[in-house]
């Protein structure tokens, strides 16, 4: 048997094996003496150690009971867990992730003092164009530096050549003089080098992309409404979505040879297709906004169809077939051959035209609406609607016959705005407010986007997009109409009226559609100023601004 010293050094303390708290152990004298004698220590040596007062260190090995839980303050890893699976050879210890503190996202900068604020405003390019407030609101908040000018010297001529504007020379003091600056900002998507280093470049690009998305939707809505006057609105939406969704935008930019401008330091083919979607979408919309602000809507159509190669007759962009035959006649301009994009882009209304957009009005309000004159709705509801909306608006005409004809068409258009699709769409597909609603929703988006951009000069595109979405919620658009007590004049079928009486939530969509149809009618008859009047004076679209913050 090994001596006591060797046995003492070979034993392991209990607290180091089971990681339990170290507690003092005590044994009786007889038990300790018997243990030492059996270990090879004779009686004489035991007396010598006892006489010298040597302290005997006792070590023991034990196994805790299965029901032992330890103190409440004992760590979890010290406690007994019989159901815990032992780690396999080579298996790593499972790491417990520690929650990271959430950082508050601050979109707007804190307010500056008066001196710094005055210096910033005086040096900002946004105050240089007072005659063009919308264009000025889309310029960067700080002057461009030498790094921005270096990019423009290297790539701007190539970008203008791809858009067909290489030989274009703008006039001094016109909106087109800012074309170079806006085109430079259009290609600085969030993944570009300049956008990551310069916040004012990144913010200006996001504001351009925000505006360009709604301008593109309005341009395509006006195009398909005049080009396909007999198609249903569902088919028109599918056709526009096929041409402008984010999955096909990289192909349009590739066809225009703009891939090197978007990724000048990388190969277009080596980048993942999923990684291209978001940058290409923002660049495409920003290009549309830059052309719209400087050269106007006709140039937007030209760039879409000539530079990018839009094709509305492509097989992959055709809508699914719908069985709904339109037997009503159209106006002579729309009933002949199908209009081309050149006819729509460069159309000039005649001098004695009744409306601001005569062809667009006739594509939404069919001539057959004259059969509904002198009906019950026109006698009871029309005076209330006209008085609430402030119609007809005063227009200076040399010929009183034109004013009378315009007022008659306006009354028929108002009646069509309040005509729900459940009433006469089955017999006459164009006798409903769907086409005016489709146009009005796009006009409403553009008008609100322009106002928010001019109102919040220091806000980035993400913040503006969120505010735009909150102000134009469907339930709020219908609420604006219900506050005017105009929802009682909507014409439903008998079955739909019984359904709406039982469910108020279903009725909200119809009030929203009527509100948007009124905006579409105002746009085609009197133009954009009347849409702004209805949105911000009659319906007061920002009256519920505080509850939705």
XYZ file of C-alpha atoms in Angstrom:
549
model
C 0.000 0.000 0.000
C 1.268 3.462 -0.843
C 2.451 5.663 1.987
C 0.202 8.390 3.352
C 2.150 11.228 1.671
C 1.820 9.685 -1.790
C -1.864 8.951 -1.196
C -2.424 12.502 -0.064
C -0.835 13.997 -3.216
C -2.709 11.612 -5.551
C -6.160 12.546 -4.318
C -8.111 15.363 -5.977
C -10.107 17.856 -3.922
C -13.849 17.579 -4.116
C -14.468 21.217 -5.029
C -12.156 21.028 -8.088
C -13.971 18.012 -9.566
C -17.585 19.028 -9.123
C -17.038 22.814 -9.029
C -18.982 23.062 -5.809
C -18.217 25.462 -2.949
C -15.337 24.420 -0.675
C -16.676 23.294 2.742
C -14.633 22.142 5.800
C -14.748 18.368 6.509
C -14.378 16.855 10.042
C -13.830 13.223 11.118
C -13.751 11.547 14.508
C -10.346 10.640 16.077
C -10.930 6.879 15.976
C -11.859 6.890 12.334
C -8.825 8.973 11.448
C -6.421 6.785 13.488
C -7.696 3.586 11.919
C -7.336 5.027 8.451
C -3.713 6.052 9.028
C -2.716 2.696 10.589
C -4.162 0.835 7.628
C -2.274 3.161 5.332
C 1.155 2.062 6.755
C 1.771 4.706 9.409
C 2.979 3.100 12.643
C 2.063 4.145 16.160
C 5.435 5.815 16.903
C 5.284 8.117 13.864
C 1.709 8.996 14.682
C 2.767 10.075 18.175
C 5.646 12.105 16.781
C 3.322 13.993 14.373
C 0.845 14.563 17.138
C 3.546 15.867 19.440
C 4.905 18.278 16.836
C 1.402 19.685 16.288
C 1.451 18.930 12.561
C -1.822 19.705 10.819
C -3.213 16.759 8.902
C -4.850 17.708 5.588
C -7.697 15.406 4.703
C -8.972 15.098 1.129
C -12.011 13.130 0.023
C -13.889 12.349 -3.136
C -17.655 12.250 -3.171
C -20.650 12.392 -5.511
C -23.492 14.800 -4.699
C -27.036 13.566 -4.469
C -29.264 13.809 -7.534
C -31.729 16.050 -5.736
C -29.010 18.534 -4.686
C -29.682 21.977 -6.161
C -27.282 24.111 -4.211
C -27.879 27.593 -2.928
C -30.111 30.016 -4.851
C -27.003 32.038 -5.740
C -25.124 29.000 -7.099
C -24.468 29.299 -10.854
C -26.440 27.050 -13.176
C -23.372 25.155 -14.388
C -22.532 24.098 -10.773
C -25.940 22.565 -10.174
C -26.761 18.950 -10.877
C -28.475 18.372 -14.212
C -29.072 14.625 -14.690
C -30.808 15.069 -18.078
C -27.995 17.037 -19.671
C -26.462 15.298 -22.671
C -22.673 14.899 -22.387
C -20.616 16.602 -25.073
C -19.363 14.363 -27.837
C -15.644 14.208 -28.729
C -14.790 17.268 -30.807
C -18.035 19.054 -29.981
C -17.629 22.678 -28.981
C -19.247 24.243 -25.985
C -22.472 25.999 -26.924
C -22.075 29.743 -26.702
C -24.903 31.748 -25.199
C -25.426 34.949 -27.238
C -25.665 38.116 -25.246
C -28.314 40.588 -26.455
C -26.809 43.734 -27.901
C -28.324 47.071 -26.944
C -30.537 48.499 -29.644
C -29.310 51.691 -31.216
C -31.847 54.396 -31.829
C -32.056 55.278 -35.505
C -31.912 59.024 -35.979
C -32.938 60.070 -39.472
C -32.851 63.839 -39.045
C -29.968 65.857 -37.676
C -30.347 67.826 -34.442
C -31.086 71.529 -34.852
C -28.142 73.863 -35.393
C -27.501 77.243 -33.872
C -28.421 80.383 -35.782
C -24.944 81.114 -37.143
C -24.219 77.621 -38.450
C -27.748 77.307 -39.798
C -27.397 80.557 -41.737
C -24.058 79.451 -43.205
C -25.493 76.105 -44.206
C -28.545 77.629 -45.885
C -26.549 80.233 -47.784
C -24.084 77.642 -49.118
C -26.745 75.040 -49.966
C -27.572 74.555 -53.677
C -31.214 74.018 -52.694
C -31.702 77.799 -52.373
C -30.184 78.722 -55.727
C -33.283 78.001 -57.843
C -36.155 79.926 -56.310
C -38.151 79.832 -59.563
C -38.157 76.006 -59.576
C -38.902 74.897 -56.003
C -39.350 71.214 -56.811
C -36.096 71.028 -58.753
C -34.301 72.945 -56.013
C -35.617 70.523 -53.378
C -34.013 67.576 -55.221
C -30.524 69.130 -55.369
C -27.903 68.070 -52.796
C -27.852 69.905 -49.504
C -24.133 70.722 -49.854
C -22.009 71.867 -52.834
C -20.268 69.169 -54.872
C -16.513 68.789 -54.267
C -13.589 67.681 -56.419
C -14.385 63.976 -56.008
C -17.879 64.484 -57.419
C -16.505 66.519 -60.321
C -13.942 63.792 -61.044
C -16.746 61.231 -61.472
C -18.646 63.613 -63.722
C -15.614 64.194 -65.937
C -15.060 60.468 -66.335
C -18.559 59.006 -66.700
C -21.085 61.794 -67.325
C -20.531 62.004 -71.073
C -21.059 58.253 -71.371
C -24.293 58.498 -69.375
C -25.664 61.300 -71.553
C -24.704 59.385 -74.685
C -26.617 56.320 -73.442
C -29.692 58.497 -72.830
C -29.428 60.226 -76.210
C -28.468 63.606 -74.728
C -24.818 63.844 -75.784
C -25.407 66.798 -78.135
C -27.875 68.578 -75.855
C -26.839 72.109 -74.809
C -29.037 73.622 -72.078
C -29.801 77.303 -71.749
C -28.446 79.245 -68.826
C -31.064 79.768 -66.109
C -33.385 76.996 -67.339
C -34.152 73.764 -65.471
C -32.081 71.844 -68.021
C -28.952 73.587 -66.702
C -29.092 71.242 -63.672
C -29.185 68.094 -65.813
C -25.529 67.206 -65.201
C -25.871 67.447 -61.428
C -29.063 65.371 -61.286
C -27.684 62.718 -63.631
C -24.599 62.403 -61.444
C -26.802 61.960 -58.372
C -28.970 59.414 -60.200
C -26.094 56.931 -60.552
C -24.883 57.199 -56.940
C -26.910 54.326 -55.523
C -26.406 53.348 -51.842
C -23.751 50.719 -52.721
C -21.585 53.147 -54.704
C -18.350 54.620 -53.365
C -19.491 58.240 -53.268
C -22.802 57.415 -51.567
C -21.011 55.542 -48.773
C -18.561 58.398 -48.157
C -20.728 61.482 -48.767
C -24.060 61.658 -46.875
C -25.344 64.574 -48.956
C -24.908 62.509 -52.149
C -26.679 59.505 -50.642
C -29.556 61.623 -49.365
C -30.034 63.445 -52.687
C -30.085 60.144 -54.596
C -32.730 58.700 -52.289
C -34.931 61.775 -52.768
C -34.613 61.506 -56.560
C -35.457 57.813 -56.522
C -38.485 58.488 -54.307
C -39.917 61.015 -56.783
C -39.013 59.016 -59.887
C -41.009 55.973 -58.814
C -44.294 57.881 -58.762
C -43.492 59.854 -61.915
C -42.883 56.595 -63.760
C -46.187 55.143 -62.564
C -48.103 58.245 -63.662
C -46.437 58.280 -67.082
C -47.226 54.614 -67.706
C -50.819 55.043 -66.466
C -51.463 57.885 -68.932
C -49.834 55.849 -71.696
C -51.831 52.629 -71.305
C -55.141 54.445 -70.702
C -54.880 56.150 -74.101
C -53.155 53.325 -75.935
C -55.618 50.609 -74.785
C -58.960 52.402 -74.229
C -61.046 49.203 -74.230
C -58.963 47.122 -71.826
C -60.007 46.621 -68.230
C -58.037 48.286 -65.475
C -56.794 44.928 -64.209
C -55.176 44.236 -67.584
C -53.617 47.696 -67.637
C -52.095 47.206 -64.200
C -50.609 43.845 -65.193
C -49.114 45.318 -68.352
C -47.498 48.214 -66.478
C -46.190 45.919 -63.752
C -44.589 43.659 -66.349
C -42.747 46.621 -67.878
C -41.582 48.342 -64.692
C -41.176 45.757 -61.914
C -37.799 45.505 -60.230
C -36.948 42.131 -61.786
C -36.796 43.534 -65.339
C -35.168 46.886 -64.535
C -31.608 45.425 -64.627
C -32.321 44.206 -68.164
C -33.480 47.669 -69.291
C -30.312 49.240 -67.872
C -28.181 46.544 -69.507
C -29.855 47.226 -72.873
C -28.999 50.929 -72.509
C -25.302 50.088 -71.779
C -25.440 51.600 -68.301
C -24.058 48.612 -66.444
C -20.545 50.108 -66.230
C -21.954 53.340 -64.822
C -23.731 51.517 -62.005
C -20.734 49.324 -61.079
C -17.628 51.099 -62.416
C -15.238 49.056 -60.228
C -16.837 45.637 -60.640
C -17.929 43.274 -63.345
C -21.661 43.238 -64.029
C -21.602 39.497 -64.658
C -19.822 38.594 -61.417
C -22.352 40.306 -59.150
C -25.305 38.229 -57.998
C -28.594 38.901 -59.675
C -30.349 39.381 -56.341
C -27.776 42.007 -55.332
C -28.504 44.051 -58.468
C -32.229 44.485 -57.898
C -32.223 47.215 -55.273
C -29.424 49.377 -56.800
C -30.869 49.078 -60.309
C -34.329 50.000 -59.082
C -33.128 53.168 -57.334
C -30.916 54.177 -60.283
C -33.725 53.675 -62.802
C -36.220 55.737 -60.803
C -33.632 58.461 -60.146
C -32.905 58.751 -63.882
C -36.626 59.155 -64.593
C -36.875 61.893 -61.940
C -33.811 63.720 -63.304
C -35.245 63.770 -66.832
C -38.681 64.786 -65.553
C -37.381 67.724 -63.496
C -35.128 69.143 -66.196
C -36.642 68.223 -69.582
C -40.281 67.359 -68.860
C -42.585 64.390 -69.359
C -42.146 64.090 -73.181
C -38.450 63.356 -72.702
C -39.341 60.739 -70.095
C -41.338 58.850 -72.731
C -38.521 59.191 -75.254
C -35.922 57.835 -72.829
C -38.176 54.923 -71.847
C -38.894 53.787 -75.400
C -35.721 54.796 -77.232
C -32.929 54.544 -74.681
C -34.246 51.644 -72.573
C -36.284 49.942 -75.298
C -39.719 49.537 -73.730
C -41.969 47.249 -75.785
C -45.633 47.087 -74.760
C -46.291 44.335 -77.327
C -43.670 41.925 -75.983
C -45.169 38.479 -75.241
C -43.820 38.343 -71.683
C -45.610 41.578 -70.755
C -49.091 40.667 -71.981
C -51.840 40.442 -69.338
C -53.906 37.346 -68.810
C -57.085 37.238 -70.950
C -60.298 38.548 -69.438
C -63.764 37.927 -70.845
C -65.536 41.291 -70.739
C -66.539 42.648 -74.143
C -66.822 46.414 -74.495
C -69.649 47.321 -76.897
C -69.686 51.077 -76.281
C -68.315 53.450 -78.873
C -65.262 55.632 -78.278
C -64.232 59.086 -79.400
C -62.896 59.395 -82.986
C -59.314 59.878 -81.753
C -59.335 56.640 -79.784
C -61.569 54.499 -82.005
C -59.194 54.396 -84.982
C -55.694 53.002 -85.085
C -53.910 52.464 -81.811
C -51.968 55.503 -80.640
C -48.184 55.284 -80.449
C -46.046 56.630 -77.653
C -45.011 59.571 -79.870
C -48.668 60.580 -80.283
C -49.153 60.523 -76.525
C -45.859 62.163 -75.538
C -45.977 65.108 -77.941
C -49.733 65.682 -77.983
C -50.781 69.337 -77.832
C -54.449 70.042 -77.066
C -56.213 72.437 -79.441
C -56.753 76.054 -78.474
C -60.498 75.675 -77.892
C -60.214 72.425 -75.946
C -62.738 71.906 -73.175
C -60.319 70.204 -70.779
C -56.693 70.374 -69.715
C -56.228 66.753 -70.890
C -58.978 66.235 -73.499
C -57.820 62.882 -74.890
C -57.162 61.472 -71.439
C -60.578 62.661 -70.253
C -62.327 60.920 -73.143
C -60.409 57.684 -72.533
C -61.768 57.631 -68.941
C -65.270 59.109 -69.438
C -66.998 57.399 -72.392
C -69.259 59.454 -74.683
C -72.134 57.121 -73.859
C -72.452 58.718 -70.415
C -74.851 61.235 -71.989
C -77.606 58.627 -71.748
C -77.521 59.063 -67.955
C -78.494 62.729 -68.034
C -81.586 63.927 -66.117
C -81.682 60.869 -63.890
C -82.488 60.734 -60.182
C -78.860 60.979 -59.017
C -78.288 64.131 -61.086
C -81.363 65.775 -59.559
C -80.736 64.861 -55.917
C -77.009 64.221 -55.363
C -75.234 66.288 -58.017
C -75.983 69.737 -56.454
C -74.638 68.560 -53.087
C -71.465 67.142 -54.644
C -70.801 70.277 -56.709
C -71.359 72.572 -53.748
C -69.042 70.532 -51.509
C -66.221 70.274 -54.076
C -66.560 73.840 -55.352
C -67.520 72.949 -58.942
C -67.639 74.255 -61.578
C -64.421 76.254 -61.382
C -64.339 79.658 -63.101
C -62.556 79.443 -66.471
C -62.244 82.420 -68.792
C -63.678 81.469 -72.199
C -64.437 83.742 -75.100
C -67.196 81.445 -76.250
C -69.972 80.765 -73.670
C -70.862 77.557 -75.513
C -67.529 76.055 -74.438
C -68.217 76.792 -70.788
C -71.662 75.199 -70.977
C -70.293 72.093 -72.698
C -67.486 71.777 -70.147
C -69.914 71.983 -67.241
C -72.110 69.259 -68.761
C -69.127 66.953 -69.225
C -67.966 67.749 -65.700
C -71.348 66.740 -64.290
C -71.234 63.463 -66.206
C -67.697 62.862 -64.932
C -68.798 63.470 -61.334
C -71.638 61.031 -61.806
C -69.149 58.476 -63.126
C -66.894 59.034 -60.090
C -69.712 57.975 -57.754
C -70.759 55.010 -59.929
C -69.542 51.828 -58.258
C -68.425 48.980 -60.608
C -71.177 46.729 -59.242
C -73.910 48.843 -60.861
C -73.423 48.828 -64.664
C -70.032 47.257 -65.349
C -71.493 43.867 -66.300
C -73.446 45.395 -69.226
C -71.079 48.306 -70.012
C -67.477 47.709 -68.825
C -66.465 51.376 -69.134
C -69.430 52.748 -67.141
C -67.704 52.693 -63.748
C -65.106 54.722 -61.886
C -62.242 52.224 -62.276
C -60.337 54.125 -64.977
C -60.651 57.466 -63.189
C -59.661 55.784 -59.931
C -56.559 54.259 -61.552
C -55.480 57.621 -62.943
C -56.371 59.538 -59.780
C -54.321 57.275 -57.510
C -51.171 57.948 -59.567
C -51.818 61.697 -59.716
C -52.449 61.750 -55.979
C -49.117 60.026 -55.301
C -47.147 62.491 -57.433
C -48.817 65.576 -55.930
C -48.190 64.412 -52.366
C -44.588 63.411 -53.177
C -43.837 66.841 -54.623
C -45.281 68.611 -51.584
C -43.337 66.524 -49.069
C -40.078 67.083 -50.973
C -40.545 70.852 -50.970
C -41.680 70.891 -47.342
C -38.864 68.774 -45.842
C -35.582 69.800 -47.479
C -33.318 68.011 -44.989
C -35.147 64.661 -44.880
C -33.730 61.511 -46.544
C -35.716 59.398 -48.945
C -36.550 56.658 -46.424
C -38.175 59.125 -44.038
C -40.113 60.808 -46.870
C -41.317 57.464 -48.194
C -42.648 56.479 -44.783
C -44.429 59.793 -44.359
C -45.899 59.555 -47.861
C -47.239 56.097 -47.119
C -48.799 57.163 -43.819
C -50.573 60.179 -45.313
C -52.070 58.181 -48.202
C -53.317 55.100 -46.399
C -56.461 53.682 -47.978
C -58.483 54.020 -44.798
C -57.483 57.677 -44.507
C -58.324 58.516 -48.128
C -61.787 57.101 -47.601
C -62.074 58.930 -44.282
C -61.443 62.286 -45.981
C -64.411 61.634 -48.256
C -66.618 60.456 -45.387
C -65.836 63.612 -43.408
C -67.389 65.593 -46.263
C -70.558 63.403 -46.035
C -70.215 62.442 -49.716
C -70.209 58.677 -49.229
C -74.010 58.671 -49.049
C -74.167 59.530 -52.775
C -72.269 56.477 -54.065
C -74.358 54.302 -56.401
C -74.205 50.552 -55.620
C -76.092 47.563 -56.863
C -78.756 46.132 -54.554
C -76.698 43.071 -53.636
C -73.575 45.108 -52.892
C -75.535 47.607 -50.824
C -76.881 44.834 -48.577
C -73.365 43.461 -48.180
C -71.940 46.868 -47.243
C -74.663 47.419 -44.660
C -73.464 44.299 -42.837
C -69.720 45.048 -43.121
C -68.388 48.573 -42.765
C -64.800 47.547 -43.577
C -65.765 46.482 -47.093
C -67.325 49.876 -47.688
C -64.026 51.640 -46.950
C -62.516 50.502 -50.257
C -65.373 52.024 -52.238
C -65.016 55.409 -50.515
C -61.273 55.345 -51.205
C -61.934 54.603 -54.885
C -64.389 57.488 -55.179
C -61.887 59.879 -53.574
C -59.178 58.872 -56.052
C -61.622 59.067 -58.985
C -62.397 62.682 -58.069
C -58.687 63.466 -58.254
C -58.445 61.832 -61.666
C -61.400 63.840 -62.960
C -59.942 67.100 -61.598
C -56.628 66.327 -63.310
C -58.184 65.727 -66.717
C -60.596 68.701 -66.604
C -58.689 71.508 -64.841
C -55.148 70.167 -64.423
C -52.853 69.708 -61.447
C -53.731 72.976 -59.636
C -57.277 71.757 -59.111
C -56.003 68.444 -57.723
C -53.934 70.357 -55.176
C -56.970 72.442 -54.271
C -59.120 69.379 -53.606
C -56.416 67.508 -51.712
C -55.169 70.258 -49.418
C -58.112 72.680 -49.170
C -61.319 70.717 -49.651
C -60.369 67.310 -48.246
C -57.387 68.561 -46.199
C -55.206 65.486 -46.587
C -52.947 66.444 -43.683
C -55.652 67.026 -41.097
C -54.920 63.636 -39.491
C -51.185 64.187 -39.480
C -50.656 63.962 -35.712
C -52.592 60.706 -34.951
C -50.562 58.684 -37.487
C -47.103 59.875 -36.510
